[in-house]
Coordinates of C-alpha atoms in Angstrom, one line a residue:
X1 CA -15.4 5.6 4.6
X2 CA -14.8 7.5 1.3
X3 CA -16.0 5.7 -1.9
X4 CA -14.0 5.8 -5.2
X5 CA -15.5 4.4 -8.3
X6 CA -13.6 2.7 -11.1
X7 CA -12.4 4.7 -14.2
X8 CA -12.0 3.7 -17.8
X9 CA -8.7 4.4 -19.6
X10 CA -10.7 5.9 -22.5
X11 CA -12.0 8.6 -20.1
X12 CA -8.8 9.1 -18.0
X13 CA -6.8 10.3 -21.0
X14 CA -9.1 13.4 -21.1
X15 CA -8.9 14.1 -17.3
X16 CA -7.5 17.4 -16.1
X17 CA -4.9 17.5 -13.3
X18 CA -7.7 18.2 -10.8
X19 CA -9.8 15.3 -11.9
X20 CA -6.8 12.9 -11.9
X21 CA -6.0 13.9 -8.3
X22 CA -9.7 13.6 -7.3
X23 CA -10.0 10.0 -8.7
X24 CA -6.7 8.5 -7.8
X25 CA -4.8 10.5 -5.1
X26 CA -5.5 9.8 -1.4
X27 CA -4.5 12.6 0.9
X28 CA -4.7 13.3 4.6
X29 CA -4.6 9.7 5.6
X30 CA -2.7 10.0 8.8
X31 CA -4.9 12.1 11.1
X32 CA -4.1 11.9 14.9
X33 CA -7.0 10.2 16.8
X34 CA -8.8 8.9 13.7
X35 CA -9.1 6.0 11.3
X36 CA -9.4 7.1 7.7
X37 CA -10.6 4.6 5.0
X38 CA -11.0 4.8 1.2
X39 CA -13.0 2.1 -0.5
X40 CA -12.2 1.6 -4.2
X41 CA -14.4 -0.2 -6.7
X42 CA -11.2 -1.4 -8.3
X43 CA -10.9 -5.0 -7.0
X44 CA -12.7 -3.7 -3.9
X45 CA -9.5 -2.7 -2.1
X46 CA -9.7 -0.6 1.0
X47 CA -6.8 1.7 1.7
X48 CA -6.6 3.4 5.1
X49 CA -4.6 4.5 8.2
X50 CA -5.1 4.6 11.9
X51 CA -3.2 7.1 14.1
X52 CA -4.2 6.2 17.7
X53 CA -3.8 8.9 20.3
X54 CA -6.3 6.9 22.4
X55 CA -7.2 3.3 21.4
X56 CA -9.1 3.2 18.1
X57 CA -11.5 0.3 17.2
X58 CA -11.9 -0.7 13.6
X59 CA -15.6 -1.1 12.7
X60 CA -17.3 -2.2 9.5
X61 CA -19.5 0.9 9.1
X62 CA -22.6 0.9 7.0
X63 CA -20.6 0.8 3.8
X64 CA -19.5 -2.9 4.2
X65 CA -22.9 -4.2 5.2
X66 CA -21.0 -6.6 7.5
X67 CA -21.2 -7.4 11.2
X68 CA -17.5 -6.6 11.6
X69 CA -14.7 -5.3 9.3
X70 CA -13.1 -8.6 8.5
X71 CA -16.2 -10.7 8.3
X72 CA -15.5 -11.2 4.5
X73 CA -12.1 -9.5 4.3
X74 CA -8.4 -9.9 5.1
X75 CA -6.0 -7.1 6.0
X76 CA -2.3 -6.1 5.9
X77 CA -0.9 -3.4 8.1
X78 CA 2.6 -1.7 8.2
X79 CA 3.5 0.8 10.9
X80 CA 5.4 3.9 9.6
X81 CA 5.2 5.8 13.0
X82 CA 6.3 5.2 16.6
X83 CA 5.8 1.8 18.2
X84 CA 2.3 0.7 18.8
X85 CA 0.1 -2.3 19.3
X86 CA -2.7 -4.0 17.5
X87 CA -5.1 -6.2 19.4
X88 CA -6.7 -8.9 17.3
X89 CA -9.5 -10.6 19.2
X90 CA -7.8 -9.7 22.4
X91 CA -4.3 -10.9 21.5
X92 CA -1.8 -8.0 21.5
X93 CA 0.9 -7.6 18.9
X94 CA 3.6 -5.0 19.4
X95 CA 4.6 -3.4 16.1
X96 CA 7.7 -1.2 15.6
X97 CA 8.7 1.1 12.8
X98 CA 8.4 -0.7 9.4
X99 CA 7.0 -3.8 11.0
X100 CA 3.7 -5.2 9.8
X101 CA 0.9 -7.6 10.3
X102 CA -1.4 -9.9 8.3
X103 CA -4.8 -10.2 9.9
X104 CA -7.0 -13.0 8.5
X105 CA -10.7 -13.1 7.7
X106 CA -12.9 -13.8 10.7
X107 CA -11.0 -11.7 13.3
X108 CA -13.9 -9.8 14.9
X109 CA -12.3 -7.1 17.1
X110 CA -9.3 -5.0 16.0
X111 CA -8.0 -2.2 18.2
X112 CA -5.1 0.1 17.3
X113 CA -3.0 1.6 20.2
X114 CA 0.2 3.7 20.5
X115 CA 2.8 3.0 23.2
X116 CA 3.0 6.8 23.8
X117 CA 0.2 9.2 23.1
X118 CA 2.7 12.0 22.4
X119 CA 4.4 9.8 19.8
X120 CA 1.6 7.9 18.0
X121 CA 2.0 4.9 15.8
X122 CA 0.9 5.3 12.1
X123 CA -0.7 2.2 11.0
X124 CA -1.1 2.0 7.2
X125 CA -3.5 -0.7 6.0
X126 CA -4.7 -2.4 2.8
X127 CA -7.7 -4.7 2.9
X128 CA -9.2 -7.0 0.3
X129 CA -12.2 -9.4 0.0
X130 CA -11.3 -12.9 1.2
X131 CA -12.8 -16.4 0.9
X132 CA -10.8 -18.2 3.5
X133 CA -9.2 -17.5 6.9
X134 CA -5.4 -17.6 7.1
X135 CA -3.4 -17.2 10.3
X136 CA -2.9 -13.8 11.8
X137 CA 0.9 -13.1 12.1
X138 CA 3.3 -10.3 13.0
X139 CA 5.8 -9.6 10.2
X140 CA 9.3 -8.3 10.9
X141 CA 12.0 -7.4 8.3
X142 CA 14.7 -8.6 10.8
X143 CA 14.8 -10.8 13.9
X144 CA 14.4 -14.3 15.2
X145 CA 11.3 -16.3 14.3
X146 CA 9.0 -17.2 17.1
X147 CA 5.4 -18.3 17.5
X148 CA 3.1 -15.9 15.7
X149 CA 6.0 -13.9 14.2
X150 CA 7.3 -14.2 10.6
X151 CA 10.7 -12.9 9.7
X152 CA 11.0 -11.7 6.0
X153 CA 13.1 -14.4 4.2
X154 CA 16.4 -13.4 2.6
X155 CA 15.1 -14.3 -0.8
X156 CA 12.3 -11.8 -0.3
X157 CA 14.7 -8.9 0.2
X158 CA 15.7 -8.1 -3.3
X159 CA 18.3 -5.4 -4.3
X160 CA 17.8 -4.0 -7.8
X161 CA 19.0 -1.2 -10.0
X162 CA 22.1 1.0 -9.8
X163 CA 23.1 4.4 -8.7
X164 CA 24.2 5.1 -12.3
X165 CA 20.6 4.6 -13.4
X166 CA 19.2 6.5 -10.4
X167 CA 17.1 3.4 -9.3
X168 CA 19.2 1.6 -6.7
X169 CA 16.6 0.1 -4.4
X170 CA 15.8 -2.7 -2.0
X171 CA 12.4 -4.5 -2.2
X172 CA 11.2 -6.1 1.0
X173 CA 8.2 -8.5 0.5
X174 CA 6.0 -8.8 3.5
X175 CA 2.8 -10.7 2.4
X176 CA 3.2 -13.2 -0.4
X177 CA 2.8 -16.9 -1.0
X178 CA 5.4 -19.1 0.7
X179 CA 6.0 -16.6 3.5
X180 CA 2.7 -15.1 4.7
X181 CA -0.3 -16.7 3.1
X182 CA -3.4 -14.7 2.1
X183 CA -6.4 -15.0 -0.2
X184 CA -5.3 -12.3 -2.6
X185 CA -3.4 -9.5 -0.8
X186 CA 0.3 -9.1 -1.6
X187 CA 2.1 -6.3 0.2
X188 CA 5.6 -5.0 0.8
X189 CA 8.0 -2.0 0.9
X190 CA 10.6 -0.6 -1.4
X191 CA 13.3 1.8 -0.2
X192 CA 15.5 3.8 -2.5
X193 CA 19.2 4.2 -1.8
X194 CA 20.6 7.8 -1.4
X195 CA 21.1 9.4 -4.7
X196 CA 18.4 7.3 -6.5
X197 CA 15.0 8.6 -7.3
X198 CA 13.4 6.2 -9.8
X199 CA 11.2 3.3 -8.7
X200 CA 9.8 0.5 -10.9
X201 CA 11.7 1.5 -14.0
X202 CA 11.4 0.1 -16.7
X203 CA 7.7 0.3 -15.8
X204 CA 5.0 -2.3 -16.3
X205 CA 1.3 -3.1 -16.0
X206 CA -0.4 -6.2 -14.7
X207 CA -3.9 -6.9 -15.9
X208 CA -4.5 -9.5 -13.3
X209 CA -4.3 -7.2 -10.3
X210 CA -4.3 -3.6 -9.3
X211 CA -1.9 -1.7 -6.9
X212 CA -1.8 1.1 -4.4
X213 CA 1.3 3.0 -3.5
X214 CA 2.0 4.9 -0.3
X215 CA 5.0 7.3 -0.5
X216 CA 6.7 8.3 2.7
X217 CA 10.1 9.2 4.3
X218 CA 10.0 12.5 2.4
X219 CA 10.7 16.0 3.7
X220 CA 8.3 18.9 3.7
X221 CA 9.8 20.3 0.5
X222 CA 10.2 17.0 -1.2
X223 CA 7.8 15.4 -3.8
X224 CA 7.4 12.4 -6.1
X225 CA 6.2 12.7 -9.7
X226 CA 3.9 9.6 -9.8
X227 CA 3.4 8.4 -13.4
X228 CA 0.2 6.6 -14.4
X229 CA -2.0 6.0 -17.4
X230 CA -1.7 3.7 -20.4
X231 CA 1.9 3.4 -21.8
X232 CA 0.9 5.5 -24.8
X233 CA -1.1 8.0 -22.7
X234 CA 1.0 8.7 -19.6
X235 CA -0.1 11.3 -17.0
X236 CA 1.5 12.4 -13.7
X237 CA 0.4 13.3 -10.2
X238 CA 2.6 15.3 -7.9
X239 CA 2.6 13.6 -4.5
X240 CA 3.8 14.7 -1.1
X241 CA 4.9 12.8 2.1
X242 CA 2.5 10.1 3.3
X243 CA 0.1 10.3 0.4
X244 CA -1.2 7.2 -1.4
X245 CA -2.3 6.7 -5.0
X246 CA -4.6 4.1 -6.6
X247 CA -3.2 2.4 -9.7
X248 CA -5.7 0.5 -12.0
X249 CA -4.5 -2.7 -13.6
X250 CA -4.4 -1.0 -17.1
X251 CA -2.1 1.8 -15.8
X252 CA 1.6 2.0 -15.4
X253 CA 2.8 2.9 -11.9
X254 CA 6.2 4.5 -11.5
X255 CA 7.7 7.5 -9.8
X256 CA 10.7 9.8 -9.7
X257 CA 11.3 12.0 -6.7
X258 CA 13.2 15.1 -5.8
X259 CA 15.3 12.9 -3.6
X260 CA 15.3 9.3 -2.3
X261 CA 12.1 8.1 -0.6
X262 CA 10.3 4.9 0.5
X263 CA 7.0 3.5 -0.6
X264 CA 4.7 0.7 0.4
X265 CA 2.9 -1.3 -2.3
X266 CA -0.2 -3.3 -1.9
X267 CA -1.7 -5.5 -4.7
X268 CA -5.0 -7.4 -5.0
X269 CA -6.6 -9.3 -7.8
X270 CA -6.7 -12.8 -9.1
X271 CA -3.0 -13.6 -9.3
X272 CA -0.5 -13.4 -6.4
X273 CA 2.7 -14.1 -8.4
X274 CA 5.0 -11.2 -7.7
X275 CA 6.6 -11.3 -11.2
X276 CA 3.2 -11.5 -13.1
X277 CA 3.6 -8.3 -15.0
X278 CA 3.7 -7.0 -18.6
X279 CA 6.8 -5.0 -19.2
X280 CA 6.8 -1.7 -21.1
X281 CA 9.9 -0.9 -23.1
X282 CA 11.3 2.6 -22.4
X283 CA 11.0 3.4 -26.1
X284 CA 7.2 2.7 -26.1
X285 CA 6.3 5.3 -23.4
X286 CA 4.5 8.4 -24.6

């Protein structure tokens, strides 16, 4: 498990490109046959991925000083690869492309599997400290509700922006109060429509929580310019397919791509209200 410490905005405005990438960019997450994890001191979020060629067991490791990974934590998972399974204390959940799971505190054994070794699943995960155990559920954007399965509500599929402003997008909220309960983790996915490249614009900050973005559905030659920093001290990080970026609560988080793309957002902190944000006027960006 890689460790990342917190950074002050007073220091970040003096960072070089190399230092920005070292502190905030997460690369090489999806490695076949491995579980990769990055532990950030910012709200203690863990960002990671599991690509099971053979079954992979998630363990706490020495870094957590815990008997098992979710002893004091909760976790959200979204699959961006081929179909796979997650076994949570022996119960199997089949997870297709862009389907997800919430796994509550107290689940001791977590195993990641792929349906086909030649076409592995790509399980992307965010984990946060927890104080209470909530039910473990499978989350699907579409389908019929059944026991242990939550279908994303229509009101949690929000279409925003326009092609004229290059930000026509659909936000699909997976984990949030009123749909999938959690202690602090909020998680979802935003997909840009063809011809649009801007996400989260006008941009914002939210002092009461931090955020991690994972950009994907990009070609080899495609990229996203991810913008961060204080509104008056903006910086950028060039990001490629299936790379993630840590966004502190004091930082804006927005991106513009060479073409349309999709990203997963995960937020942790003291407030779960999706619209708890402090908007930044376009004219105030520098």
